[in-house]
Short mmCIF file of C-alpha atoms in Angstrom, two decimals:
data_model
loop_
_atom_site.label_atom_id
_atom_site.label_comp_id
_atom_site.label_asym_id
_atom_site.label_seq_id
_atom_site.Cartn_x
_atom_site.Cartn_y
_atom_site.Cartn_z
CA UNK A 23 86.79 46.76 104.83
CA UNK A 24 85.57 49.46 102.50
CA UNK A 25 88.23 50.61 100.08
CA UNK A 26 88.72 54.35 99.93
CA UNK A 27 88.40 55.29 96.26
CA UNK A 28 86.78 57.83 93.99
CA UNK A 29 84.01 55.33 93.19
CA UNK A 30 83.19 54.70 96.84
CA UNK A 31 83.28 58.43 97.45
CA UNK A 32 80.69 59.01 94.72
CA UNK A 33 78.58 56.05 95.87
CA UNK A 34 78.51 57.30 99.45
CA UNK A 35 77.69 60.81 98.32
CA UNK A 36 74.23 59.56 97.34
CA UNK A 37 73.52 58.60 100.95
CA UNK A 38 74.98 61.83 102.33
CA UNK A 39 78.13 60.08 103.59
CA UNK A 40 76.10 58.57 106.43
CA UNK A 41 76.96 54.91 105.74
CA UNK A 42 80.75 54.74 105.81
CA UNK A 43 82.14 51.91 107.97
CA UNK A 44 83.98 52.84 111.13
CA UNK A 45 87.71 53.08 110.38
CA UNK A 46 88.42 50.62 113.19
CA UNK A 47 86.31 48.71 115.71
CA UNK A 48 86.12 49.08 119.47
CA UNK A 49 86.54 45.46 120.63
CA UNK A 50 86.44 44.03 124.15
CA UNK A 51 89.79 42.45 125.03
CA UNK A 52 89.93 38.67 124.57
CA UNK A 53 91.38 36.37 127.25
CA UNK A 54 94.37 35.36 125.15
CA UNK A 55 96.45 36.68 122.26
CA UNK A 56 99.56 35.54 120.39
CA UNK A 57 101.12 39.01 120.65
CA UNK A 58 100.20 42.09 122.67
CA UNK A 59 101.60 45.45 121.65
CA UNK A 60 101.53 47.97 124.47
CA UNK A 61 101.16 51.49 123.14
CA UNK A 62 98.84 52.48 120.28
CA UNK A 63 101.03 55.22 118.89
CA UNK A 64 102.53 55.27 115.42
CA UNK A 65 105.17 52.67 116.21
CA UNK A 66 102.77 50.29 117.97
CA UNK A 67 100.18 50.50 115.19
CA UNK A 68 102.84 50.02 112.51
CA UNK A 69 104.24 47.03 114.41
CA UNK A 70 100.81 45.37 114.55
CA UNK A 71 100.24 46.11 110.87
CA UNK A 72 103.55 44.55 109.78
CA UNK A 73 103.04 41.57 112.13
CA UNK A 74 99.82 40.85 110.23
CA UNK A 75 101.06 41.76 106.76
CA UNK A 76 104.61 40.36 106.74
CA UNK A 77 104.35 37.54 109.28
CA UNK A 78 100.69 36.47 109.17
CA UNK A 79 100.33 36.96 112.91
CA UNK A 80 96.85 38.43 113.31
CA UNK A 81 95.81 37.31 116.80
CA UNK A 82 97.24 40.57 118.08
CA UNK A 83 96.02 43.24 120.48
CA UNK A 84 97.17 46.83 120.76
CA UNK A 85 96.63 48.17 124.25
CA UNK A 86 96.46 51.93 124.49
CA UNK A 87 95.96 53.87 127.73
CA UNK A 88 94.55 56.92 125.94
CA UNK A 89 93.23 57.12 122.41
CA UNK A 90 94.71 56.52 118.96
CA UNK A 91 96.57 59.63 117.82
CA UNK A 92 96.64 61.29 121.25
CA UNK A 93 100.29 60.74 122.04
CA UNK A 94 103.49 61.69 120.26
CA UNK A 95 102.18 60.61 116.85
CA UNK A 96 99.84 63.58 117.09
CA UNK A 97 102.35 65.89 118.75
CA UNK A 98 105.36 65.91 116.42
CA UNK A 99 106.47 68.28 113.66
CA UNK A 100 105.92 65.66 110.91
CA UNK A 101 109.47 65.70 109.51
CA UNK A 102 110.70 62.68 107.55
CA UNK A 103 114.37 62.31 106.64
CA UNK A 104 117.30 59.89 106.48
CA UNK A 105 120.23 62.34 106.54
CA UNK A 106 122.40 60.30 108.89
CA UNK A 107 126.12 59.66 108.72
CA UNK A 108 126.42 56.38 110.64
CA UNK A 109 125.61 53.23 108.68
CA UNK A 110 123.20 51.83 111.28
CA UNK A 111 121.10 55.00 111.30
CA UNK A 112 121.39 55.68 107.57
CA UNK A 113 120.38 52.21 106.35
CA UNK A 114 117.53 51.94 108.85
CA UNK A 115 116.14 55.37 107.95
CA UNK A 116 116.55 54.93 104.21
CA UNK A 117 114.68 51.64 104.43
CA UNK A 118 111.96 53.71 106.12
CA UNK A 119 112.03 56.29 103.30
CA UNK A 120 111.08 53.53 100.86
CA UNK A 121 108.14 52.59 103.07
CA UNK A 122 107.09 56.26 103.29
CA UNK A 123 107.08 56.60 99.49
CA UNK A 124 104.72 53.62 99.15
CA UNK A 125 102.67 54.26 102.28
CA UNK A 126 99.57 55.97 100.87
CA UNK A 127 99.09 53.15 98.32
CA UNK A 128 100.01 50.46 100.82
CA UNK A 129 97.55 51.67 103.46
CA UNK A 130 94.86 52.90 101.04
CA UNK A 131 94.98 56.11 103.05
CA UNK A 132 96.37 59.45 101.91
CA UNK A 133 99.17 60.25 104.36
CA UNK A 134 100.02 63.35 102.31
CA UNK A 135 103.70 62.43 102.05
CA UNK A 136 105.40 65.51 100.70
CA UNK A 137 109.08 64.98 99.78
CA UNK A 138 109.91 68.66 99.71
CA UNK A 139 113.51 68.37 100.89
CA UNK A 140 115.25 69.31 104.09
CA UNK A 141 118.08 71.83 104.38
CA UNK A 142 120.43 71.82 107.38
CA UNK A 143 122.05 75.27 107.44
CA UNK A 144 125.77 75.68 108.12
CA UNK A 145 127.14 78.80 109.77
CA UNK A 146 130.92 78.33 109.58
CA UNK A 147 133.60 76.77 107.37
CA UNK A 148 134.06 73.99 109.91
CA UNK A 149 130.36 73.17 109.78
CA UNK A 150 130.51 73.07 105.97
CA UNK A 151 133.32 70.51 106.25
CA UNK A 152 131.30 68.39 108.65
CA UNK A 153 128.27 68.57 106.34
CA UNK A 154 130.40 67.62 103.32
CA UNK A 155 131.56 64.55 105.22
CA UNK A 156 128.04 63.63 106.27
CA UNK A 157 126.76 64.20 102.74
CA UNK A 158 129.45 61.90 101.32
CA UNK A 159 128.61 59.20 103.85
CA UNK A 160 124.94 59.51 102.94
CA UNK A 161 125.66 59.17 99.22
CA UNK A 162 127.81 56.10 99.86
CA UNK A 163 124.73 54.58 101.51
CA UNK A 164 122.55 55.45 98.53
CA UNK A 165 120.85 58.48 100.11
CA UNK A 166 120.56 61.68 98.12
CA UNK A 167 122.57 64.59 99.53
CA UNK A 168 123.51 67.93 98.01
CA UNK A 169 125.96 70.38 99.52
CA UNK A 170 124.73 73.91 98.85
CA UNK A 171 126.81 77.08 98.99
CA UNK A 172 125.47 80.39 100.31
CA UNK A 173 124.16 81.54 96.92
CA UNK A 174 122.37 78.26 96.28
CA UNK A 175 120.72 78.38 99.70
CA UNK A 176 119.67 81.97 99.04
CA UNK A 177 117.95 80.93 95.85
CA UNK A 178 115.90 78.29 97.67
CA UNK A 179 115.06 80.17 100.88
CA UNK A 180 115.45 83.88 100.12
CA UNK A 181 113.42 84.77 103.23
CA UNK A 182 116.28 83.66 105.51
CA UNK A 183 118.58 86.34 106.89
CA UNK A 184 121.37 86.87 104.34
CA UNK A 185 122.27 90.39 105.53
CA UNK A 186 125.80 91.22 106.62
CA UNK A 187 125.03 92.09 110.19
CA UNK A 188 124.09 88.72 111.66
CA UNK A 189 125.60 86.72 114.48
CA UNK A 190 125.46 83.41 112.57
CA UNK A 191 125.80 84.10 108.84
CA UNK A 192 124.65 81.35 106.48
CA UNK A 193 127.68 79.72 104.81
CA UNK A 194 125.67 77.06 103.02
CA UNK A 195 123.77 73.93 103.83
CA UNK A 196 123.32 70.22 103.37
CA UNK A 197 120.13 69.25 101.58
CA UNK A 198 118.39 65.90 101.33
CA UNK A 199 115.94 66.52 98.47
CA UNK A 200 113.94 63.31 99.12
CA UNK A 201 113.19 64.20 102.76
CA UNK A 202 109.94 65.94 103.63
CA UNK A 203 106.81 65.80 105.73
CA UNK A 204 103.62 63.75 106.03
CA UNK A 205 100.26 64.20 107.70
CA UNK A 206 100.94 62.67 111.15
CA UNK A 207 97.33 61.86 112.12
CA UNK A 208 96.76 60.14 108.80
CA UNK A 209 99.74 57.87 109.49
CA UNK A 210 98.20 56.74 112.79
CA UNK A 211 94.71 56.39 111.35
CA UNK A 212 95.93 54.62 108.20
CA UNK A 213 97.92 52.03 110.14
CA UNK A 214 95.09 51.58 112.67
CA UNK A 215 92.50 51.03 109.94
CA UNK A 216 94.58 48.47 108.05
CA UNK A 217 95.71 46.61 111.18
CA UNK A 218 92.09 46.43 112.34
CA UNK A 219 90.94 45.11 108.96
CA UNK A 220 93.45 42.25 109.22
CA UNK A 221 92.13 41.19 112.61
CA UNK A 222 94.18 43.19 115.10
CA UNK A 223 92.20 44.31 118.16
CA UNK A 224 92.77 47.99 118.93
CA UNK A 225 91.85 48.42 122.59
CA UNK A 226 91.75 52.03 123.72
CA UNK A 227 91.27 53.45 127.22
CA UNK A 228 93.04 50.40 128.65
CA UNK A 229 95.95 50.88 131.02
CA UNK A 230 98.59 48.24 131.73
CA UNK A 231 98.79 47.67 135.49
CA UNK A 232 101.28 44.81 135.65
CA UNK A 233 102.94 41.82 134.03
CA UNK A 234 102.93 38.10 134.75
CA UNK A 235 106.49 36.87 134.50
CA UNK A 236 107.17 33.27 135.55
CA UNK A 237 110.78 32.03 135.67
CA UNK A 238 111.98 34.71 133.29
CA UNK A 239 109.19 34.23 130.73
CA UNK A 240 106.26 36.46 129.88
CA UNK A 241 102.95 34.71 130.69
CA UNK A 242 100.50 37.58 130.54
CA UNK A 243 99.69 41.21 131.07
CA UNK A 244 97.30 42.75 133.61
CA UNK A 245 95.23 45.66 132.43
CA UNK A 246 92.48 47.94 133.70
CA UNK A 247 90.12 45.92 131.47
CA UNK A 248 91.14 42.46 132.68
CA UNK A 249 94.03 40.03 132.54
CA UNK A 250 95.29 38.81 129.18
CA UNK A 251 97.28 35.63 128.62
CA UNK A 252 100.09 36.18 126.13
CA UNK A 253 103.60 34.84 125.44
CA UNK A 254 104.98 37.81 123.51
CA UNK A 255 104.71 41.47 124.46
CA UNK A 256 106.07 44.40 122.47
CA UNK A 257 106.67 47.56 124.50
CA UNK A 258 106.15 50.65 122.34
CA UNK A 259 105.31 53.36 124.83
CA UNK A 260 107.84 56.16 124.18
CA UNK A 261 107.75 58.54 127.15
CA UNK A 262 106.07 55.98 129.41
CA UNK A 263 108.83 53.38 128.92
CA UNK A 264 110.35 53.94 132.35
CA UNK A 265 106.97 53.60 134.10
CA UNK A 266 106.39 50.15 132.59
CA UNK A 267 110.05 49.15 132.99
CA UNK A 268 109.70 49.76 136.71
CA UNK A 269 106.84 47.23 136.82
CA UNK A 270 109.27 44.74 135.24
CA UNK A 271 112.12 45.62 137.62
CA UNK A 272 114.17 46.95 134.74
CA UNK A 273 116.23 50.13 134.72
CA UNK A 274 116.90 51.46 131.24
CA UNK A 275 119.29 53.98 129.65
CA UNK A 276 116.30 56.24 129.09
CA UNK A 277 115.09 59.47 130.67
CA UNK A 278 111.70 60.98 129.95
CA UNK A 279 111.87 64.61 128.87
CA UNK A 280 109.57 67.26 127.56
CA UNK A 281 109.75 68.53 123.97
CA UNK A 282 107.64 71.43 122.78
CA UNK A 283 106.49 72.46 119.35
CA UNK A 284 104.29 75.27 118.09
CA UNK A 285 102.51 76.59 115.03
CA UNK A 286 101.94 80.16 113.94
CA UNK A 287 98.78 81.61 112.47
CA UNK A 288 98.30 80.40 108.88
CA UNK A 289 99.90 82.55 106.18
CA UNK A 290 100.20 82.33 102.40
CA UNK A 291 102.80 79.87 101.03
CA UNK A 292 106.26 81.20 101.85
CA UNK A 293 108.43 78.19 102.69
CA UNK A 294 108.40 75.03 100.56
CA UNK A 295 111.19 73.13 102.38
CA UNK A 296 112.03 71.92 105.84
CA UNK A 297 114.86 74.08 107.21
CA UNK A 298 116.99 73.60 110.32
CA UNK A 299 119.15 76.23 112.01
CA UNK A 300 122.75 75.07 112.35
CA UNK A 301 123.87 77.28 115.22
CA UNK A 302 121.33 75.98 117.69
CA UNK A 303 118.36 73.66 117.67
CA UNK A 304 115.45 74.96 115.63
CA UNK A 305 113.53 73.55 112.69
CA UNK A 306 110.68 74.89 110.61
CA UNK A 307 108.35 73.93 107.79
CA UNK A 308 105.02 75.21 106.51
CA UNK A 309 101.95 73.02 106.74
CA UNK A 310 99.40 72.68 103.97
CA UNK A 311 97.10 74.91 106.01
CA UNK A 312 99.76 77.63 105.94
CA UNK A 313 100.87 77.46 109.56
CA UNK A 314 104.59 77.67 110.22
CA UNK A 315 105.40 74.47 112.18
CA UNK A 316 108.35 74.96 114.53
CA UNK A 317 110.25 73.08 117.18
CA UNK A 318 113.61 72.86 118.85
CA UNK A 319 115.17 71.99 122.17
CA UNK A 320 113.97 69.91 125.08
CA UNK A 321 112.78 71.80 128.13
CA UNK A 322 115.79 70.17 129.73
CA UNK A 323 114.55 68.44 132.87
CA UNK A 324 112.81 65.12 133.49
CA UNK A 325 109.09 65.54 132.91
CA UNK A 326 105.91 63.58 132.24
CA UNK A 327 103.76 66.71 132.05
CA UNK A 328 103.01 66.87 128.27
CA UNK A 329 103.09 70.64 128.60
CA UNK A 330 106.09 72.92 128.62
CA UNK A 331 107.29 76.19 129.99
CA UNK A 332 107.78 79.46 128.17
CA UNK A 333 111.56 80.04 128.62
CA UNK A 334 112.38 77.14 126.28
CA UNK A 335 109.84 78.31 123.72
CA UNK A 336 111.31 81.81 123.85
CA UNK A 337 114.82 80.40 123.42
CA UNK A 338 113.78 78.27 120.45
CA UNK A 339 111.86 81.06 118.71
CA UNK A 340 114.75 83.48 119.24
CA UNK A 341 116.80 81.13 117.09
CA UNK A 342 114.01 81.03 114.55
CA UNK A 343 113.86 84.81 114.30
CA UNK A 344 117.65 84.95 113.96
CA UNK A 345 117.35 82.60 110.99
CA UNK A 346 114.18 84.01 109.40
CA UNK A 347 113.40 87.52 110.72
CA UNK A 348 109.89 87.61 109.19
CA UNK A 349 108.76 85.13 111.86
CA UNK A 350 108.75 87.97 114.41
CA UNK A 351 105.63 89.37 112.68
CA UNK A 352 103.63 86.18 113.12
CA UNK A 353 101.31 85.38 115.99
CA UNK A 354 101.57 82.00 117.66
CA UNK A 355 98.46 79.90 117.23
CA UNK A 356 99.16 76.85 119.37
CA UNK A 357 101.95 75.34 121.44
CA UNK A 358 102.04 71.85 122.89
CA UNK A 359 104.41 69.36 124.47
CA UNK A 360 105.09 65.66 124.26
CA UNK A 361 107.10 63.38 126.51
CA UNK A 362 110.15 61.89 124.84
CA UNK A 363 112.02 58.71 125.64
CA UNK A 364 115.51 60.21 125.50
CA UNK A 365 118.21 57.58 125.23
CA UNK A 366 121.69 58.23 126.52
CA UNK A 367 123.38 58.23 123.10
CA UNK A 368 120.52 59.80 121.15
CA UNK A 369 119.75 56.60 119.20
CA UNK A 370 116.82 54.23 119.68
CA UNK A 371 116.58 50.70 121.07
CA UNK A 372 114.73 47.92 119.21
CA UNK A 373 115.72 44.67 120.82
CA UNK A 374 114.89 41.57 122.82
CA UNK A 375 115.34 41.74 126.58
CA UNK A 376 116.55 39.38 129.31
CA UNK A 377 112.88 38.43 129.87
CA UNK A 378 111.80 35.82 127.32
CA UNK A 379 108.89 37.15 125.25
CA UNK A 380 109.44 40.80 126.16
CA UNK A 381 110.54 43.04 123.30
CA UNK A 382 111.59 46.64 123.65
CA UNK A 383 111.11 49.57 121.29
CA UNK A 384 112.10 52.91 122.79
CA UNK A 385 114.64 55.72 122.91
CA UNK A 386 113.37 57.67 119.90
CA UNK A 387 114.43 61.07 121.21
CA UNK A 388 113.68 63.82 118.67
CA UNK A 389 113.16 61.46 115.74
CA UNK A 390 110.31 59.08 116.42
CA UNK A 391 107.83 60.15 113.76
CA UNK A 392 110.03 59.66 110.70
CA UNK A 393 110.99 56.20 111.98
CA UNK A 394 107.38 54.99 112.29
CA UNK A 395 107.30 52.56 109.32
CA UNK A 396 110.87 51.26 109.68
CA UNK A 397 110.47 50.89 113.44
CA UNK A 398 107.22 48.97 113.03
CA UNK A 399 108.67 46.78 110.28
CA UNK A 400 111.84 45.81 112.17
CA UNK A 401 110.06 45.48 115.51
CA UNK A 402 107.48 43.16 113.94
CA UNK A 403 110.34 41.08 112.55
CA UNK A 404 112.10 41.00 115.92
CA UNK A 405 108.90 39.84 117.67
CA UNK A 406 107.77 37.35 115.01
CA UNK A 407 111.17 35.71 114.45
CA UNK A 408 112.43 36.18 118.02
CA UNK A 409 115.64 37.70 116.62
CA UNK A 410 116.68 41.14 115.52
CA UNK A 411 116.82 42.03 111.84
CA UNK A 412 120.14 43.30 110.49
CA UNK A 413 118.51 46.73 110.07
CA UNK A 414 117.99 47.09 113.82
CA UNK A 415 121.03 45.11 114.98
CA UNK A 416 122.78 48.38 115.86
CA UNK A 417 119.88 49.45 118.07
CA UNK A 418 120.67 46.86 120.72
CA UNK A 419 120.05 47.39 124.41
CA UNK A 420 123.41 46.06 125.50
CA UNK A 421 125.40 48.53 123.39
CA UNK A 422 125.59 50.66 126.53
CA UNK A 423 127.31 47.74 128.29
CA UNK A 424 129.73 47.01 125.49
CA UNK A 425 130.50 50.59 124.49
CA UNK A 426 129.16 50.35 120.93
CA UNK A 427 127.26 53.62 121.25
CA UNK A 428 125.50 55.19 118.27
CA UNK A 429 126.22 58.80 119.19
CA UNK A 430 125.35 60.24 115.79
CA UNK A 431 125.09 63.85 116.95
CA UNK A 432 126.30 63.69 120.51
CA UNK A 433 122.74 64.43 121.62
CA UNK A 434 121.37 62.37 124.44
CA UNK A 435 119.24 63.39 127.35
CA UNK A 436 120.91 66.79 127.51
CA UNK A 437 119.77 69.82 125.56
CA UNK A 438 121.89 71.17 122.74
CA UNK A 439 123.64 73.55 125.08
CA UNK A 440 122.94 73.73 128.79
CA UNK B 16 108.23 79.20 134.31
CA UNK B 17 109.64 77.18 137.19
CA UNK B 18 110.61 79.11 140.28
CA UNK B 19 113.44 77.46 142.14
CA UNK B 20 114.46 78.54 145.63
CA UNK B 21 118.25 78.50 145.66
CA UNK B 22 119.33 77.73 149.25
CA UNK B 23 122.07 80.35 148.84
CA UNK B 24 120.31 83.13 146.89
CA UNK B 25 116.56 82.68 147.42
CA UNK B 26 113.73 82.35 144.89
CA UNK B 27 114.91 82.69 141.28
CA UNK B 28 113.45 81.89 137.88
CA UNK B 29 114.32 78.74 135.98
CA UNK B 30 116.43 80.49 133.31
CA UNK B 31 119.16 81.09 135.89
CA UNK B 32 119.58 77.36 136.41
CA UNK B 33 121.03 74.44 134.52
CA UNK B 34 119.73 70.91 135.03
CA UNK B 35 122.04 68.20 136.34
CA UNK B 36 119.88 65.08 136.41
CA UNK B 37 119.03 62.41 138.98
CA UNK B 38 120.60 63.26 142.37
CA UNK B 39 120.36 59.74 143.74
CA UNK B 40 122.91 58.28 141.31
CA UNK B 41 126.12 57.41 143.18
CA UNK B 42 129.52 56.96 141.57
CA UNK B 43 130.99 53.51 142.36
CA UNK B 44 133.60 53.76 145.08
CA UNK B 45 137.23 54.33 144.17
CA UNK B 46 139.90 51.66 144.69
CA UNK B 47 137.37 48.84 144.52
CA UNK B 48 136.57 46.32 141.85
CA UNK B 49 133.69 47.75 139.78
CA UNK B 50 131.62 45.40 137.62
CA UNK B 51 130.54 46.43 134.12
CA UNK B 52 126.95 46.38 135.33
CA UNK B 53 127.72 48.84 138.14
CA UNK B 54 129.41 51.22 135.70
CA UNK B 55 126.51 50.84 133.31
CA UNK B 56 124.05 51.68 136.06
CA UNK B 57 126.08 54.70 137.09
CA UNK B 58 126.71 56.12 133.62
CA UNK B 59 123.56 55.26 131.68
CA UNK B 60 120.69 53.62 133.53
CA UNK B 61 118.10 55.88 135.14
CA UNK B 62 114.79 55.26 136.90
CA UNK B 63 113.28 58.52 135.56
CA UNK B 64 110.46 58.46 138.09
CA UNK B 65 107.01 59.85 137.45
CA UNK B 66 106.14 61.85 140.55
CA UNK B 67 108.58 63.00 143.21
CA UNK B 68 112.09 63.16 141.76
CA UNK B 69 115.32 64.15 143.51
CA UNK B 70 117.53 66.01 141.12
CA UNK B 71 120.57 68.26 140.80
CA UNK B 72 120.47 71.79 139.45
CA UNK B 73 123.26 74.33 139.12
CA UNK B 74 122.58 78.01 139.74
CA UNK B 75 124.68 78.79 136.71
CA UNK B 76 123.68 82.45 136.28
CA UNK B 77 123.76 83.13 140.01
CA UNK B 78 126.00 81.75 142.74
CA UNK B 79 127.10 78.86 140.46
CA UNK B 80 126.52 76.38 143.30
CA UNK B 81 125.06 72.93 142.72
CA UNK B 82 121.86 72.31 144.65
CA UNK B 83 119.42 69.45 145.21
CA UNK B 84 115.76 69.87 144.33
CA UNK B 85 112.78 67.62 144.99
CA UNK B 86 110.29 68.17 142.19
CA UNK B 87 107.22 66.40 140.83
CA UNK B 88 107.91 65.31 137.24
CA UNK B 89 104.19 65.11 136.45
CA UNK B 90 103.09 68.50 137.81
CA UNK B 91 106.43 70.40 138.00
CA UNK B 92 105.65 71.30 141.63
CA UNK B 93 108.81 71.91 143.66
CA UNK B 94 108.66 70.62 147.23
CA UNK B 95 112.08 71.30 148.68
CA UNK B 96 115.54 72.58 147.79
CA UNK B 97 118.72 72.03 149.79
CA UNK B 98 122.47 72.58 149.41
CA UNK B 99 124.33 69.91 147.47
CA UNK B 100 125.94 68.41 150.58
CA UNK B 101 122.64 68.15 152.47
CA UNK B 102 120.11 65.32 152.33
CA UNK B 103 116.68 65.93 150.80
#
């Protein structure tokens, strides 16, 4: 594989940049693999990469129904954070933060990781107390957290509404300075390129049509491009989890819902943090191109449509304008939707299943993008060693049976308020 | 914008309604031994079908009645709505 460097850039300039290698190949599926990852999104690509890098398992195929970067990894709002209170979530996410910091070097691909900090706004004394508690829990787990009062927030984001006549005045906020954003496409492309270079087959436009399960063991997978013999399958298909689970006669604590996001027309730099509204569900950051990137609530009903309806967008942007009135002057450039695997307690599942050789990675709700490296790392471990790592032990499937829910924010398949 | 025909009030826009989830889920019967798996299925596990989906909605900004709706989860097309005590 060609290394991306200043020297290669100069060298290729002499031939008009016509001779760069393809970033990844377009192989025909082989008859047999050691591991098949279903789903070529961020998590699937990261899983294949860490299988090769950490566990020397390179006879791996990624099967993707669409194309690399066409699913949720290209549809998110690029936020990266680890501001969780519960140990299971905090330690998992902070492990991921370390991987994010090293990612551009590790992948030899600029993922434009920008640790600009995230501020969760508080709009009451009670919310300040809750944030103080969460901040303390974060610091006990080695995550940076700063509780800001109203004046300190005003210094950082003066464009927010600090006037007296507002429904939800800003009391302060909880900031994680090391949180931030990254270029989402670059994450997918970087993982795909490295996985491919280590021997992983990335097979696009290939739909899974069925599974071969004999006496409780995975024997193979049937696809639109032929049958593949394999003993270990990792399911990494986000919003399509229930469709494949049905083919395996499994019913999961997952519902597929629609989540919209949007960007405004590009404007000059105005916001250098990620900010979330505390009296509803709205978050905003500014991209390097200058667009305001915004998102919020689910549309609220089961959907596989990958496109949303306007009432939810209106509701979400109303919150945005309440928080930062200048947004009302901006024109919307694009809106889009993705289909989310919403788990019943709002936390993900990375686990083995009752079928030997079938591994499950789903339930990412609103927070799949930031988890990409940690999810791939722990899922690769779970598949390679056939046992969960202590980092994903809390993300078990049977926690719904035993009552050990990870209800960090009390957000599951329901919208913030409905 | 979804347009949902409330069987009590007629055609209304989606913002008058609140979603109530899968309408085929049945609570385990009272006064009977219920296994953990049955409770788990009732409380958490969902099929979340792609295609025709029977679901509950509440006309929360209207008559406040619960209704059943058959809707396509891939196209958002609504085929049929009935009162909560009727079969789809």
